[in-house]
């Protein structure tokens, strides 16, 4: 196991865009690499991904492994997982962090199986256990009622997928330099029974929640599916996105992919407007990192009213139209 050195992160690129999760993983990875006194390395796989090398180096990567080939233009998980497994076999990283995005969840699991190592999926925090240099990955468990810290004692690399938004994005240091290692794509070896046919953009209209700077979220207090049309109007006026509490999702008023919280998504917008949401701990777990929280609630005693920077006591069906009027 002593032959395994350095901390790797997978820099996800999809449809020509570097995922912001790459910069978050660089922050998490830097802490691990510094504790271990090892290098921080990023892995770039795809087609025309070379331009992202500079970005990754300036944001903290010491070494970049690049596998760039036309056949990697579209993501197919067993092909990508084979590439990662071959990279791991050749260069032997000590720790390997991937994003717990839809792509990363699938890729990390397959790669771990090909490599024959352990994976802690969907972690929210990673640290190095100083005495033995093991990776300690913490994640919610038993439906979010407990936090478990998981370690993988017998195999290397220790792999972990990390929830988006669990770490701040690394800051750039323009002019920083690093080493680039090219890895050849082998069309005979990196194969799959699956074939890419077509890319169909998901039905989720508007702004991606993960990137939204303003979020207007609705809870049980919205009372009906049509209520989200009003919330969408406010979001549109502010250039933001709509989200929801689990109660609204469970009632079938809005799709699960909009759910914020422990069993939903974690967000860190500049402004979070919670409408008809009481602020239970499981909801707060997904949005308490917001810069400014505005709560609109009929009940001044609701927990969110205490957590909010601005607590507006009132009926959301009166307050939101008044806000829209004012914003005109
Ligand atoms: C293991 C586990 C995981 C969970 N994961 C999540 C999660 O990921 N995300 C999540 O959100 N929850 C989660 N929950 C559920 C969570 O505990 C709460 O039940 C849920 O967040 C409540 O949603 P709510 O605030 O919309 O509803 P309520 O708690 O019912 O609050 C509704 C609020 O609306 C107000 N209101 C009513 N009418 C109006 C109106 N017209 N105008 C203004 N205000 C009004 C009320 O005063 C009240 O404060 C989880 C629970 C468990 C046990």
mmCIF file of C-alpha atoms and ligand atoms in Angstrom:
data_model
loop_
_atom_site.group_PDB
_atom_site.id
_atom_site.type_symbol
_atom_site.label_atom_id
_atom_site.label_comp_id
_atom_site.label_asym_id
_atom_site.label_seq_id
_atom_site.Cartn_x
_atom_site.Cartn_y
_atom_site.Cartn_z
ATOM 1 C CA UNK A 1 0.000 0.000 0.000
ATOM 2 C CA UNK A 2 2.998 2.336 0.445
ATOM 3 C CA UNK A 3 3.394 2.467 -3.335
ATOM 4 C CA UNK A 4 0.224 4.547 -3.614
ATOM 5 C CA UNK A 5 0.932 8.288 -3.550
ATOM 6 C CA UNK A 6 -0.879 11.559 -4.225
ATOM 7 C CA UNK A 7 -4.423 12.805 -4.090
ATOM 8 C CA UNK A 8 -6.453 12.739 -7.311
ATOM 9 C CA UNK A 9 -9.618 14.517 -8.257
ATOM 10 C CA UNK A 10 -11.778 13.822 -11.298
ATOM 11 C CA UNK A 11 -12.437 17.039 -13.219
ATOM 12 C CA UNK A 12 -15.824 16.468 -14.839
ATOM 13 C CA UNK A 13 -16.265 17.970 -18.299
ATOM 14 C CA UNK A 14 -19.590 17.603 -20.031
ATOM 15 C CA UNK A 15 -20.705 19.116 -23.307
ATOM 16 C CA UNK A 16 -17.619 21.320 -23.446
ATOM 17 C CA UNK A 17 -17.986 22.729 -19.919
ATOM 18 C CA UNK A 18 -15.788 22.167 -16.884
ATOM 19 C CA UNK A 19 -18.113 21.350 -13.983
ATOM 20 C CA UNK A 20 -17.808 23.734 -10.993
ATOM 21 C CA UNK A 21 -17.441 20.566 -8.883
ATOM 22 C CA UNK A 22 -13.852 20.302 -10.197
ATOM 23 C CA UNK A 23 -12.928 23.482 -8.318
ATOM 24 C CA UNK A 24 -14.710 22.269 -5.168
ATOM 25 C CA UNK A 25 -12.807 18.976 -5.315
ATOM 26 C CA UNK A 26 -9.563 20.936 -5.699
ATOM 27 C CA UNK A 27 -10.316 22.666 -2.373
ATOM 28 C CA UNK A 28 -11.069 19.356 -0.636
ATOM 29 C CA UNK A 29 -8.139 17.614 -2.341
ATOM 30 C CA UNK A 30 -5.680 20.384 -1.441
ATOM 31 C CA UNK A 31 -6.416 19.911 2.280
ATOM 32 C CA UNK A 32 -5.828 16.169 1.982
ATOM 33 C CA UNK A 33 -2.674 16.547 -0.117
ATOM 34 C CA UNK A 34 -1.183 19.091 2.316
ATOM 35 C CA UNK A 35 -1.928 16.839 5.312
ATOM 36 C CA UNK A 36 -0.234 13.926 3.562
ATOM 37 C CA UNK A 37 2.554 16.096 2.076
ATOM 38 C CA UNK A 38 1.701 14.651 -1.317
ATOM 39 C CA UNK A 39 0.774 16.150 -4.685
ATOM 40 C CA UNK A 40 -2.697 17.164 -5.796
ATOM 41 C CA UNK A 41 -3.510 15.801 -9.261
ATOM 42 C CA UNK A 42 -6.518 16.261 -11.540
ATOM 43 C CA UNK A 43 -7.781 13.817 -14.157
ATOM 44 C CA UNK A 44 -9.311 15.160 -17.381
ATOM 45 C CA UNK A 45 -11.037 12.709 -19.701
ATOM 46 C CA UNK A 46 -12.954 13.611 -22.876
ATOM 47 C CA UNK A 47 -12.451 15.261 -26.228
ATOM 48 C CA UNK A 48 -10.947 18.748 -26.596
ATOM 49 C CA UNK A 49 -10.439 18.880 -22.825
ATOM 50 C CA UNK A 50 -6.858 20.182 -23.032
ATOM 51 C CA UNK A 51 -7.960 23.856 -22.671
ATOM 52 C CA UNK A 52 -9.092 23.113 -19.090
ATOM 53 C CA UNK A 53 -5.559 22.159 -18.011
ATOM 54 C CA UNK A 54 -4.606 25.797 -17.384
ATOM 55 C CA UNK A 55 -7.740 26.367 -15.279
ATOM 56 C CA UNK A 56 -7.081 23.336 -13.117
ATOM 57 C CA UNK A 57 -3.425 24.187 -12.574
ATOM 58 C CA UNK A 58 -4.258 27.792 -11.670
ATOM 59 C CA UNK A 59 -6.830 26.510 -9.197
ATOM 60 C CA UNK A 60 -4.329 24.296 -7.412
ATOM 61 C CA UNK A 61 -3.589 21.067 -9.296
ATOM 62 C CA UNK A 62 0.114 20.142 -9.369
ATOM 63 C CA UNK A 63 -0.218 17.430 -12.021
ATOM 64 C CA UNK A 64 -2.900 16.889 -14.674
ATOM 65 C CA UNK A 65 -3.501 13.520 -16.327
ATOM 66 C CA UNK A 66 -5.158 14.089 -19.690
ATOM 67 C CA UNK A 67 -6.840 11.441 -21.819
ATOM 68 C CA UNK A 68 -8.206 13.232 -24.869
ATOM 69 C CA UNK A 69 -9.718 11.334 -27.810
ATOM 70 C CA UNK A 70 -12.629 11.773 -30.253
ATOM 71 C CA UNK A 71 -14.189 8.530 -28.968
ATOM 72 C CA UNK A 72 -14.421 10.113 -25.521
ATOM 73 C CA UNK A 73 -16.521 13.034 -26.703
ATOM 74 C CA UNK A 74 -19.703 11.581 -25.218
ATOM 75 C CA UNK A 75 -19.772 10.099 -21.754
ATOM 76 C CA UNK A 76 -20.251 6.320 -21.585
ATOM 77 C CA UNK A 77 -19.601 5.127 -18.073
ATOM 78 C CA UNK A 78 -17.793 1.825 -18.639
ATOM 79 C CA UNK A 79 -15.457 3.439 -21.190
ATOM 80 C CA UNK A 80 -14.594 6.289 -18.844
ATOM 81 C CA UNK A 81 -14.336 3.903 -15.885
ATOM 82 C CA UNK A 82 -11.863 1.702 -17.833
ATOM 83 C CA UNK A 83 -9.741 4.750 -18.604
ATOM 84 C CA UNK A 84 -9.741 5.756 -14.925
ATOM 85 C CA UNK A 85 -9.016 2.192 -13.783
ATOM 86 C CA UNK A 86 -6.044 1.987 -16.194
ATOM 87 C CA UNK A 87 -4.759 5.355 -15.005
ATOM 88 C CA UNK A 88 -5.026 4.175 -11.403
ATOM 89 C CA UNK A 89 -3.242 0.904 -12.222
ATOM 90 C CA UNK A 90 -0.373 2.780 -13.861
ATOM 91 C CA UNK A 91 0.074 5.786 -11.554
ATOM 92 C CA UNK A 92 -1.257 4.421 -8.219
ATOM 93 C CA UNK A 93 -2.944 7.350 -6.460
ATOM 94 C CA UNK A 94 -3.433 7.213 -2.703
ATOM 95 C CA UNK A 95 -6.836 8.952 -2.593
ATOM 96 C CA UNK A 96 -9.259 9.598 -5.443
ATOM 97 C CA UNK A 97 -12.157 12.066 -5.132
ATOM 98 C CA UNK A 98 -14.972 12.290 -7.669
ATOM 99 C CA UNK A 99 -18.034 14.531 -7.664
ATOM 100 C CA UNK A 100 -21.325 13.013 -6.490
ATOM 101 C CA UNK A 101 -23.048 14.373 -9.580
ATOM 102 C CA UNK A 102 -25.237 11.998 -11.635
ATOM 103 C CA UNK A 103 -22.218 11.286 -13.835
ATOM 104 C CA UNK A 104 -19.782 11.030 -10.917
ATOM 105 C CA UNK A 105 -21.963 8.662 -8.888
ATOM 106 C CA UNK A 106 -22.117 6.206 -11.742
ATOM 107 C CA UNK A 107 -18.475 6.635 -12.755
ATOM 108 C CA UNK A 108 -17.046 6.340 -9.238
ATOM 109 C CA UNK A 109 -18.949 3.113 -8.533
ATOM 110 C CA UNK A 110 -17.860 1.468 -11.790
ATOM 111 C CA UNK A 111 -14.265 2.609 -11.417
ATOM 112 C CA UNK A 112 -14.086 1.287 -7.848
ATOM 113 C CA UNK A 113 -15.304 -2.113 -9.065
ATOM 114 C CA UNK A 114 -12.777 -2.225 -11.928
ATOM 115 C CA UNK A 115 -9.970 -1.170 -9.578
ATOM 116 C CA UNK A 116 -11.128 -3.500 -6.784
ATOM 117 C CA UNK A 117 -11.131 -0.877 -4.067
ATOM 118 C CA UNK A 118 -13.574 0.699 -1.621
ATOM 119 C CA UNK A 119 -15.707 3.755 -2.317
ATOM 120 C CA UNK A 120 -17.517 6.018 0.119
ATOM 121 C CA UNK A 121 -20.364 7.470 -1.914
ATOM 122 C CA UNK A 122 -22.005 10.849 -1.427
ATOM 123 C CA UNK A 123 -19.769 12.175 1.342
ATOM 124 C CA UNK A 124 -20.050 15.718 2.649
ATOM 125 C CA UNK A 125 -16.631 15.987 4.326
ATOM 126 C CA UNK A 126 -13.243 14.353 3.916
ATOM 127 C CA UNK A 127 -10.258 14.486 6.256
ATOM 128 C CA UNK A 128 -6.994 12.654 6.780
ATOM 129 C CA UNK A 129 -6.708 10.628 9.964
ATOM 130 C CA UNK A 130 -3.251 11.823 10.949
ATOM 131 C CA UNK A 131 -1.816 8.740 12.715
ATOM 132 C CA UNK A 132 -2.187 6.425 9.717
ATOM 133 C CA UNK A 133 -2.937 8.756 6.801
ATOM 134 C CA UNK A 134 -6.282 7.121 6.099
ATOM 135 C CA UNK A 135 -9.101 8.934 4.385
ATOM 136 C CA UNK A 136 -12.046 9.556 6.689
ATOM 137 C CA UNK A 137 -15.152 10.340 4.651
ATOM 138 C CA UNK A 138 -18.303 11.507 6.422
ATOM 139 C CA UNK A 139 -21.794 11.154 4.986
ATOM 140 C CA UNK A 140 -25.411 11.116 6.162
ATOM 141 C CA UNK A 141 -26.771 7.649 6.775
ATOM 142 C CA UNK A 142 -29.978 5.919 7.987
ATOM 143 C CA UNK A 143 -32.046 8.345 5.949
ATOM 144 C CA UNK A 144 -30.130 11.328 7.231
ATOM 145 C CA UNK A 145 -30.636 10.611 10.935
ATOM 146 C CA UNK A 146 -26.955 9.894 11.587
ATOM 147 C CA UNK A 147 -23.627 10.994 10.183
ATOM 148 C CA UNK A 148 -21.246 8.086 9.510
ATOM 149 C CA UNK A 149 -17.496 8.360 9.071
ATOM 150 C CA UNK A 150 -16.256 5.647 6.754
ATOM 151 C CA UNK A 151 -12.746 4.478 6.011
ATOM 152 C CA UNK A 152 -11.291 1.856 3.731
ATOM 153 C CA UNK A 153 -8.467 0.071 5.510
ATOM 154 C CA UNK A 154 -7.195 -2.620 3.194
ATOM 155 C CA UNK A 155 -7.135 -1.297 -0.370
ATOM 156 C CA UNK A 156 -5.819 1.707 -2.269
ATOM 157 C CA UNK A 157 -6.709 4.131 -3.635
ATOM 158 C CA UNK A 158 -9.343 5.122 -1.134
ATOM 159 C CA UNK A 159 -12.133 6.468 -3.309
ATOM 160 C CA UNK A 160 -14.882 8.870 -2.421
ATOM 161 C CA UNK A 161 -17.607 10.752 -4.244
ATOM 162 C CA UNK A 162 -18.233 14.145 -2.672
ATOM 163 C CA UNK A 163 -21.544 15.988 -2.768
ATOM 164 C CA UNK A 164 -21.511 19.140 -4.911
ATOM 165 C CA UNK A 165 -21.374 22.352 -2.844
ATOM 166 C CA UNK A 166 -19.815 20.637 0.160
ATOM 167 C CA UNK A 167 -16.662 22.716 -0.317
ATOM 168 C CA UNK A 168 -16.005 26.240 -1.584
ATOM 169 C CA UNK A 169 -14.496 26.522 -5.041
ATOM 170 C CA UNK A 170 -10.695 26.855 -5.057
ATOM 171 C CA UNK A 171 -9.445 30.342 -5.862
ATOM 172 C CA UNK A 172 -7.272 30.905 -8.924
ATOM 173 C CA UNK A 173 -3.616 31.893 -8.740
ATOM 174 C CA UNK A 174 -2.933 33.196 -12.250
ATOM 175 C CA UNK A 175 0.437 32.126 -13.621
ATOM 176 C CA UNK A 176 0.682 29.007 -11.419
ATOM 177 C CA UNK A 177 2.349 26.141 -13.268
ATOM 178 C CA UNK A 178 1.994 22.370 -13.178
ATOM 179 C CA UNK A 179 2.959 19.178 -14.935
ATOM 180 C CA UNK A 180 0.831 17.573 -17.683
ATOM 181 C CA UNK A 181 0.889 13.831 -18.326
ATOM 182 C CA UNK A 182 -0.881 12.527 -21.427
ATOM 183 C CA UNK A 183 -2.485 9.113 -21.255
ATOM 184 C CA UNK A 184 -3.234 7.286 -24.504
ATOM 185 C CA UNK A 185 -6.772 6.184 -25.232
ATOM 186 C CA UNK A 186 -6.838 2.554 -26.364
ATOM 187 C CA UNK A 187 -9.969 1.932 -28.477
ATOM 188 C CA UNK A 188 -9.458 -1.841 -28.235
ATOM 189 C CA UNK A 189 -9.260 -1.899 -24.470
ATOM 190 C CA UNK A 190 -11.539 0.950 -23.476
ATOM 191 C CA UNK A 191 -14.748 -0.610 -24.743
ATOM 192 C CA UNK A 192 -18.369 -0.860 -23.677
ATOM 193 C CA UNK A 193 -21.464 -2.848 -24.505
ATOM 194 C CA UNK A 194 -23.320 0.450 -24.299
ATOM 195 C CA UNK A 195 -23.322 2.902 -27.180
ATOM 196 C CA UNK A 196 -23.985 6.642 -27.105
ATOM 197 C CA UNK A 197 -26.932 7.467 -29.375
ATOM 198 C CA UNK A 198 -28.179 10.936 -28.590
ATOM 199 C CA UNK A 199 -27.917 13.639 -25.946
ATOM 200 C CA UNK A 200 -31.337 14.797 -24.748
ATOM 201 C CA UNK A 201 -31.358 17.793 -22.430
ATOM 202 C CA UNK A 202 -33.370 17.158 -19.265
ATOM 203 C CA UNK A 203 -36.841 18.682 -18.984
ATOM 204 C CA UNK A 204 -35.710 20.867 -16.078
ATOM 205 C CA UNK A 205 -36.169 24.298 -17.580
ATOM 206 C CA UNK A 206 -34.372 27.399 -16.555
ATOM 207 C CA UNK A 207 -31.316 27.817 -14.424
ATOM 208 C CA UNK A 208 -29.475 24.906 -12.873
ATOM 209 C CA UNK A 209 -30.068 24.952 -9.110
ATOM 210 C CA UNK A 210 -26.434 24.198 -8.412
ATOM 211 C CA UNK A 211 -25.397 27.393 -10.152
ATOM 212 C CA UNK A 212 -28.336 29.655 -9.277
ATOM 213 C CA UNK A 213 -27.359 32.779 -7.352
ATOM 214 C CA UNK A 214 -30.971 33.373 -6.352
ATOM 215 C CA UNK A 215 -33.385 30.621 -5.313
ATOM 216 C CA UNK A 216 -37.083 30.960 -4.544
ATOM 217 C CA UNK A 217 -38.167 27.839 -2.653
ATOM 218 C CA UNK A 218 -41.673 26.730 -1.750
ATOM 219 C CA UNK A 219 -42.900 24.398 0.974
ATOM 220 C CA UNK A 220 -46.126 22.953 2.295
ATOM 221 C CA UNK A 221 -47.380 26.501 2.805
ATOM 222 C CA UNK A 222 -47.633 26.880 -0.983
ATOM 223 C CA UNK A 223 -50.613 24.548 -0.664
ATOM 224 C CA UNK A 224 -51.106 23.558 -4.318
ATOM 225 C CA UNK A 225 -49.083 22.864 -7.478
ATOM 226 C CA UNK A 226 -50.280 26.098 -9.136
ATOM 227 C CA UNK A 227 -48.624 28.028 -6.303
ATOM 228 C CA UNK A 228 -45.267 27.228 -7.852
ATOM 229 C CA UNK A 229 -46.257 29.281 -10.911
ATOM 230 C CA UNK A 230 -46.275 32.332 -8.634
ATOM 231 C CA UNK A 231 -42.887 31.353 -7.196
ATOM 232 C CA UNK A 232 -41.551 30.884 -10.727
ATOM 233 C CA UNK A 233 -42.704 34.410 -11.600
ATOM 234 C CA UNK A 234 -40.715 35.814 -8.696
ATOM 235 C CA UNK A 235 -37.710 33.680 -9.633
ATOM 236 C CA UNK A 236 -37.916 34.846 -13.261
ATOM 237 C CA UNK A 237 -38.165 38.472 -12.201
ATOM 238 C CA UNK A 238 -35.026 38.076 -10.054
ATOM 239 C CA UNK A 239 -33.121 35.922 -12.549
ATOM 240 C CA UNK A 240 -33.205 32.941 -10.199
ATOM 241 C CA UNK A 241 -34.449 29.361 -9.968
ATOM 242 C CA UNK A 242 -37.291 27.643 -8.155
ATOM 243 C CA UNK A 243 -36.761 24.920 -5.519
ATOM 244 C CA UNK A 244 -38.830 23.139 -2.892
ATOM 245 C CA UNK A 245 -38.981 21.458 0.498
ATOM 246 C CA UNK A 246 -39.625 17.753 0.778
ATOM 247 C CA UNK A 247 -43.218 18.388 1.865
ATOM 248 C CA UNK A 248 -43.950 20.092 -1.465
ATOM 249 C CA UNK A 249 -42.233 17.265 -3.348
ATOM 250 C CA UNK A 250 -44.033 14.549 -1.355
ATOM 251 C CA UNK A 251 -47.336 16.250 -2.157
ATOM 252 C CA UNK A 252 -46.516 15.895 -5.846
ATOM 253 C CA UNK A 253 -46.572 19.657 -6.492
ATOM 254 C CA UNK A 254 -43.047 19.711 -7.914
ATOM 255 C CA UNK A 255 -40.478 17.162 -9.066
ATOM 256 C CA UNK A 256 -37.943 15.623 -6.668
ATOM 257 C CA UNK A 257 -34.991 17.128 -8.566
ATOM 258 C CA UNK A 258 -35.960 20.519 -7.087
ATOM 259 C CA UNK A 259 -35.821 19.286 -3.486
ATOM 260 C CA UNK A 260 -33.375 21.040 -1.168
ATOM 261 C CA UNK A 261 -32.127 19.378 1.985
ATOM 262 C CA UNK A 262 -30.542 16.355 3.491
ATOM 263 C CA UNK A 263 -32.139 13.941 1.046
ATOM 264 C CA UNK A 264 -32.243 16.511 -1.736
ATOM 265 C CA UNK A 265 -29.690 18.952 -3.057
ATOM 266 C CA UNK A 266 -27.294 21.247 -1.259
ATOM 267 C CA UNK A 267 -27.223 24.826 -2.526
ATOM 268 C CA UNK A 268 -25.290 27.970 -1.640
ATOM 269 C CA UNK A 269 -26.962 30.869 -3.452
ATOM 270 C CA UNK A 270 -26.441 34.544 -2.678
ATOM 271 C CA UNK A 271 -30.146 34.847 -1.885
ATOM 272 C CA UNK A 272 -32.563 32.105 -0.716
ATOM 273 C CA UNK A 273 -36.213 33.070 -0.400
ATOM 274 C CA UNK A 274 -38.097 30.388 1.573
ATOM 275 C CA UNK A 275 -41.854 30.660 1.050
ATOM 276 C CA UNK A 276 -44.146 28.636 3.296
ATOM 277 C CA UNK A 277 -41.258 26.527 4.603
ATOM 278 C CA UNK A 278 -40.998 25.971 8.355
ATOM 279 C CA UNK A 279 -37.223 25.399 8.393
ATOM 280 C CA UNK A 280 -36.864 21.872 9.765
ATOM 281 C CA UNK A 281 -33.284 20.753 10.288
ATOM 282 C CA UNK A 282 -33.379 18.414 7.273
ATOM 283 C CA UNK A 283 -34.306 21.309 4.992
ATOM 284 C CA UNK A 284 -31.794 23.709 6.565
ATOM 285 C CA UNK A 285 -29.048 21.131 5.938
ATOM 286 C CA UNK A 286 -29.342 21.888 2.234
ATOM 287 C CA UNK A 287 -29.493 25.694 2.280
ATOM 288 C CA UNK A 288 -28.047 27.093 5.490
ATOM 289 C CA UNK A 289 -24.884 28.063 3.585
ATOM 290 C CA UNK A 290 -26.854 30.670 1.601
ATOM 291 C CA UNK A 291 -25.442 34.199 1.909
ATOM 292 C CA UNK A 292 -28.803 35.830 2.679
ATOM 293 C CA UNK A 293 -32.000 34.020 3.707
ATOM 294 C CA UNK A 294 -35.421 35.625 3.406
ATOM 295 C CA UNK A 295 -38.338 33.740 4.975
ATOM 296 C CA UNK A 296 -41.975 34.417 4.151
ATOM 297 C CA UNK A 297 -44.178 32.651 6.662
ATOM 298 C CA UNK A 298 -47.532 33.122 8.380
ATOM 299 C CA UNK A 299 -46.097 31.809 11.640
ATOM 300 C CA UNK A 300 -43.579 34.125 13.344
ATOM 301 C CA UNK A 301 -42.495 31.195 15.543
ATOM 302 C CA UNK A 302 -41.453 28.977 12.596
ATOM 303 C CA UNK A 303 -37.744 28.010 13.029
ATOM 304 C CA UNK A 304 -36.829 29.511 9.650
ATOM 305 C CA UNK A 305 -37.938 32.938 10.882
ATOM 306 C CA UNK A 306 -35.098 32.840 13.419
ATOM 307 C CA UNK A 307 -32.536 31.553 10.938
ATOM 308 C CA UNK A 308 -33.470 34.134 8.296
ATOM 309 C CA UNK A 309 -31.692 37.427 7.770
ATOM 310 C CA UNK A 310 -35.065 38.917 6.812
ATOM 311 C CA UNK A 311 -38.242 37.372 8.246
ATOM 312 C CA UNK A 312 -41.440 38.482 6.554
ATOM 313 C CA UNK A 313 -44.514 37.539 8.567
ATOM 314 C CA UNK A 314 -47.461 37.101 6.237
ATOM 315 C CA UNK A 315 -49.319 35.035 3.679
ATOM 316 C CA UNK A 316 -47.064 34.231 0.721
ATOM 317 C CA UNK A 317 -50.036 34.770 -1.594
ATOM 318 C CA UNK A 318 -50.097 38.399 -0.458
ATOM 319 C CA UNK A 319 -46.387 38.997 0.060
ATOM 320 C CA UNK A 320 -45.123 37.615 -3.284
ATOM 321 C CA UNK A 321 -47.578 39.602 -5.470
ATOM 322 C CA UNK A 322 -46.588 42.706 -3.489
ATOM 323 C CA UNK A 323 -42.903 41.938 -4.130
ATOM 324 C CA UNK A 324 -43.591 41.419 -7.847
ATOM 325 C CA UNK A 325 -45.431 44.736 -7.962
ATOM 326 C CA UNK A 326 -42.533 46.462 -6.227
ATOM 327 C CA UNK A 327 -39.995 44.829 -8.555
ATOM 328 C CA UNK A 328 -41.761 46.178 -11.631
HETATM 329 C C1 LIG B 1 -34.614 11.439 7.193
HETATM 330 C C2 LIG B 1 -35.330 12.660 6.728
HETATM 331 C C3 LIG B 1 -34.842 13.349 5.618
HETATM 332 C C4 LIG B 1 -35.494 14.516 5.199
HETATM 333 N N1 LIG B 1 -34.999 15.210 4.116
HETATM 334 C C5 LIG B 1 -35.570 16.392 3.785
HETATM 335 C C6 LIG B 1 -35.040 17.177 2.726
HETATM 336 O O1 LIG B 1 -34.096 16.816 2.047
HETATM 337 N N2 LIG B 1 -35.624 18.358 2.468
HETATM 338 C C7 LIG B 1 -36.714 18.837 3.170
HETATM 339 O O2 LIG B 1 -37.194 19.943 2.876
HETATM 340 N N3 LIG B 1 -37.236 18.094 4.165
HETATM 341 C C8 LIG B 1 -36.704 16.888 4.473
HETATM 342 N N4 LIG B 1 -37.270 16.147 5.457
HETATM 343 C C9 LIG B 1 -38.570 16.559 6.003
HETATM 344 C C10 LIG B 1 -38.486 17.636 7.054
HETATM 345 O O3 LIG B 1 -38.304 17.065 8.318
HETATM 346 C C11 LIG B 1 -39.791 18.475 7.076
HETATM 347 O O4 LIG B 1 -40.892 17.602 7.258
HETATM 348 C C12 LIG B 1 -40.021 19.282 5.816
HETATM 349 O O5 LIG B 1 -38.867 20.007 5.502
HETATM 350 C C13 LIG B 1 -41.195 20.207 6.034
HETATM 351 O O6 LIG B 1 -41.442 20.925 4.861
HETATM 352 P P1 LIG B 1 -42.153 22.342 4.942
HETATM 353 O O7 LIG B 1 -41.320 23.269 5.747
HETATM 354 O O8 LIG B 1 -42.471 22.736 3.551
HETATM 355 O O9 LIG B 1 -43.533 22.004 5.646
HETATM 356 P P2 LIG B 1 -44.084 22.382 7.144
HETATM 357 O O10 LIG B 1 -43.061 21.987 8.136
HETATM 358 O O11 LIG B 1 -45.409 21.800 7.200
HETATM 359 O O12 LIG B 1 -44.118 23.948 7.081
HETATM 360 C C14 LIG B 1 -45.007 24.695 6.317
HETATM 361 C C15 LIG B 1 -44.853 26.150 6.703
HETATM 362 O O13 LIG B 1 -45.644 26.958 5.845
HETATM 363 C C16 LIG B 1 -46.216 28.001 6.601
HETATM 364 N N5 LIG B 1 -47.393 28.455 5.837
HETATM 365 C C17 LIG B 1 -48.551 27.803 5.612
HETATM 366 N N6 LIG B 1 -49.345 28.509 4.773
HETATM 367 C C18 LIG B 1 -48.651 29.625 4.457
HETATM 368 C C19 LIG B 1 -48.910 30.737 3.598
HETATM 369 N N7 LIG B 1 -50.048 30.830 2.891
HETATM 370 N N8 LIG B 1 -48.006 31.742 3.530
HETATM 371 C C20 LIG B 1 -46.836 31.674 4.232
HETATM 372 N N9 LIG B 1 -46.529 30.623 5.044
HETATM 373 C C21 LIG B 1 -47.421 29.622 5.144
HETATM 374 C C22 LIG B 1 -46.508 27.390 7.948
HETATM 375 O O14 LIG B 1 -46.576 28.391 8.957
HETATM 376 C C23 LIG B 1 -45.313 26.462 8.124
HETATM 377 O O15 LIG B 1 -44.274 27.112 8.818
HETATM 378 C C24 LIG B 1 -36.643 14.971 5.885
HETATM 379 C C25 LIG B 1 -37.119 14.261 6.994
HETATM 380 C C26 LIG B 1 -36.461 13.111 7.412
HETATM 381 C C27 LIG B 1 -36.984 12.379 8.619
#
